[in-house]
XYZ file of C-alpha atoms in Angstrom:
96
model
C 11.927 -20.286 -25.601
C 12.208 -19.296 -22.190
C 11.788 -15.338 -21.650
C 14.446 -12.985 -20.183
C 13.491 -11.983 -16.319
C 13.354 -8.041 -16.316
C 15.552 -6.602 -13.513
C 15.251 -3.063 -12.229
C 19.094 -1.332 -12.021
C 19.531 1.146 -9.273
C 22.355 3.620 -9.526
C 23.270 6.288 -6.970
C 26.218 8.348 -7.280
C 27.533 12.104 -6.484
C 25.108 14.609 -8.448
C 28.125 15.893 -10.788
C 28.715 11.676 -12.054
C 24.934 11.498 -12.799
C 25.139 12.554 -16.971
C 28.166 10.137 -16.954
C 26.326 7.233 -15.784
C 23.196 7.816 -18.014
C 24.904 8.243 -20.774
C 27.120 5.003 -20.252
C 23.569 3.477 -20.188
C 22.297 4.994 -23.021
C 24.781 3.663 -25.313
C 24.851 0.660 -23.751
C 20.902 0.097 -24.945
C 19.302 0.495 -21.657
C 18.128 3.952 -21.377
C 17.351 5.549 -18.102
C 13.609 4.900 -17.035
C 13.602 7.261 -14.191
C 16.173 9.458 -12.712
C 15.740 12.182 -9.658
C 17.544 14.039 -7.292
C 18.532 12.385 -4.322
C 19.125 13.901 -0.528
C 20.706 11.427 2.408
C 19.323 11.581 5.585
C 21.788 9.161 7.494
C 24.229 10.674 9.737
C 28.038 10.446 8.291
C 29.332 7.645 9.504
C 26.646 5.263 7.562
C 27.021 7.314 4.487
C 30.886 6.432 4.718
C 30.087 2.506 5.391
C 28.129 2.845 2.252
C 30.395 4.959 -0.438
C 28.155 7.444 -0.136
C 30.498 10.674 1.250
C 28.232 13.700 0.061
C 24.291 13.832 0.816
C 23.381 15.251 -2.684
C 22.890 12.470 -5.050
C 21.433 11.244 -8.490
C 19.769 8.380 -8.307
C 19.203 6.622 -11.620
C 16.302 3.557 -12.155
C 16.460 1.759 -15.365
C 14.460 -1.809 -16.303
C 17.116 -4.348 -17.790
C 16.890 -7.641 -18.888
C 18.199 -10.203 -16.373
C 20.961 -11.378 -18.865
C 22.035 -7.340 -19.814
C 22.263 -6.964 -15.715
C 25.784 -8.358 -14.874
C 26.949 -6.533 -18.061
C 26.333 -3.335 -17.502
C 26.871 -3.122 -13.784
C 30.505 -4.271 -14.516
C 30.519 -1.519 -17.096
C 29.418 0.834 -14.334
C 31.602 -0.673 -12.089
C 34.863 0.221 -13.984
C 33.582 3.718 -15.639
C 32.331 5.317 -13.037
C 34.813 3.799 -10.399
C 32.620 2.310 -7.876
C 34.907 -0.351 -6.714
C 36.184 2.916 -4.755
C 35.053 4.115 -1.156
C 32.476 7.040 -1.427
C 31.948 6.665 -5.468
C 28.235 5.283 -4.909
C 26.512 2.275 -5.267
C 24.909 0.449 -7.958
C 22.560 -2.805 -7.143
C 19.892 -4.426 -9.242
C 16.454 -5.945 -7.847
C 14.947 -8.470 -9.268
C 10.865 -7.805 -10.424
C 7.971 -10.978 -10.499
């Protein structure tokens, strides 16, 4: 039987949205393994390009299976409206 790989799921959202994201992941069976406050140092033009209008952020890092990652990403995009500029970003990193 092939074992499912682990991915690191990173979500960066405005400070007031972090609790919503954490609850979404908790109910989907992916508890937050690390959550911390972030503060951006990029200039306004770069923040706008990345869709991160404000500098005070909640950063959440979770370990999820590779098969669950796309499902969680799509759920977060819909629920947190991450497809809209300025709402935040989400991405996964493969772990060796």
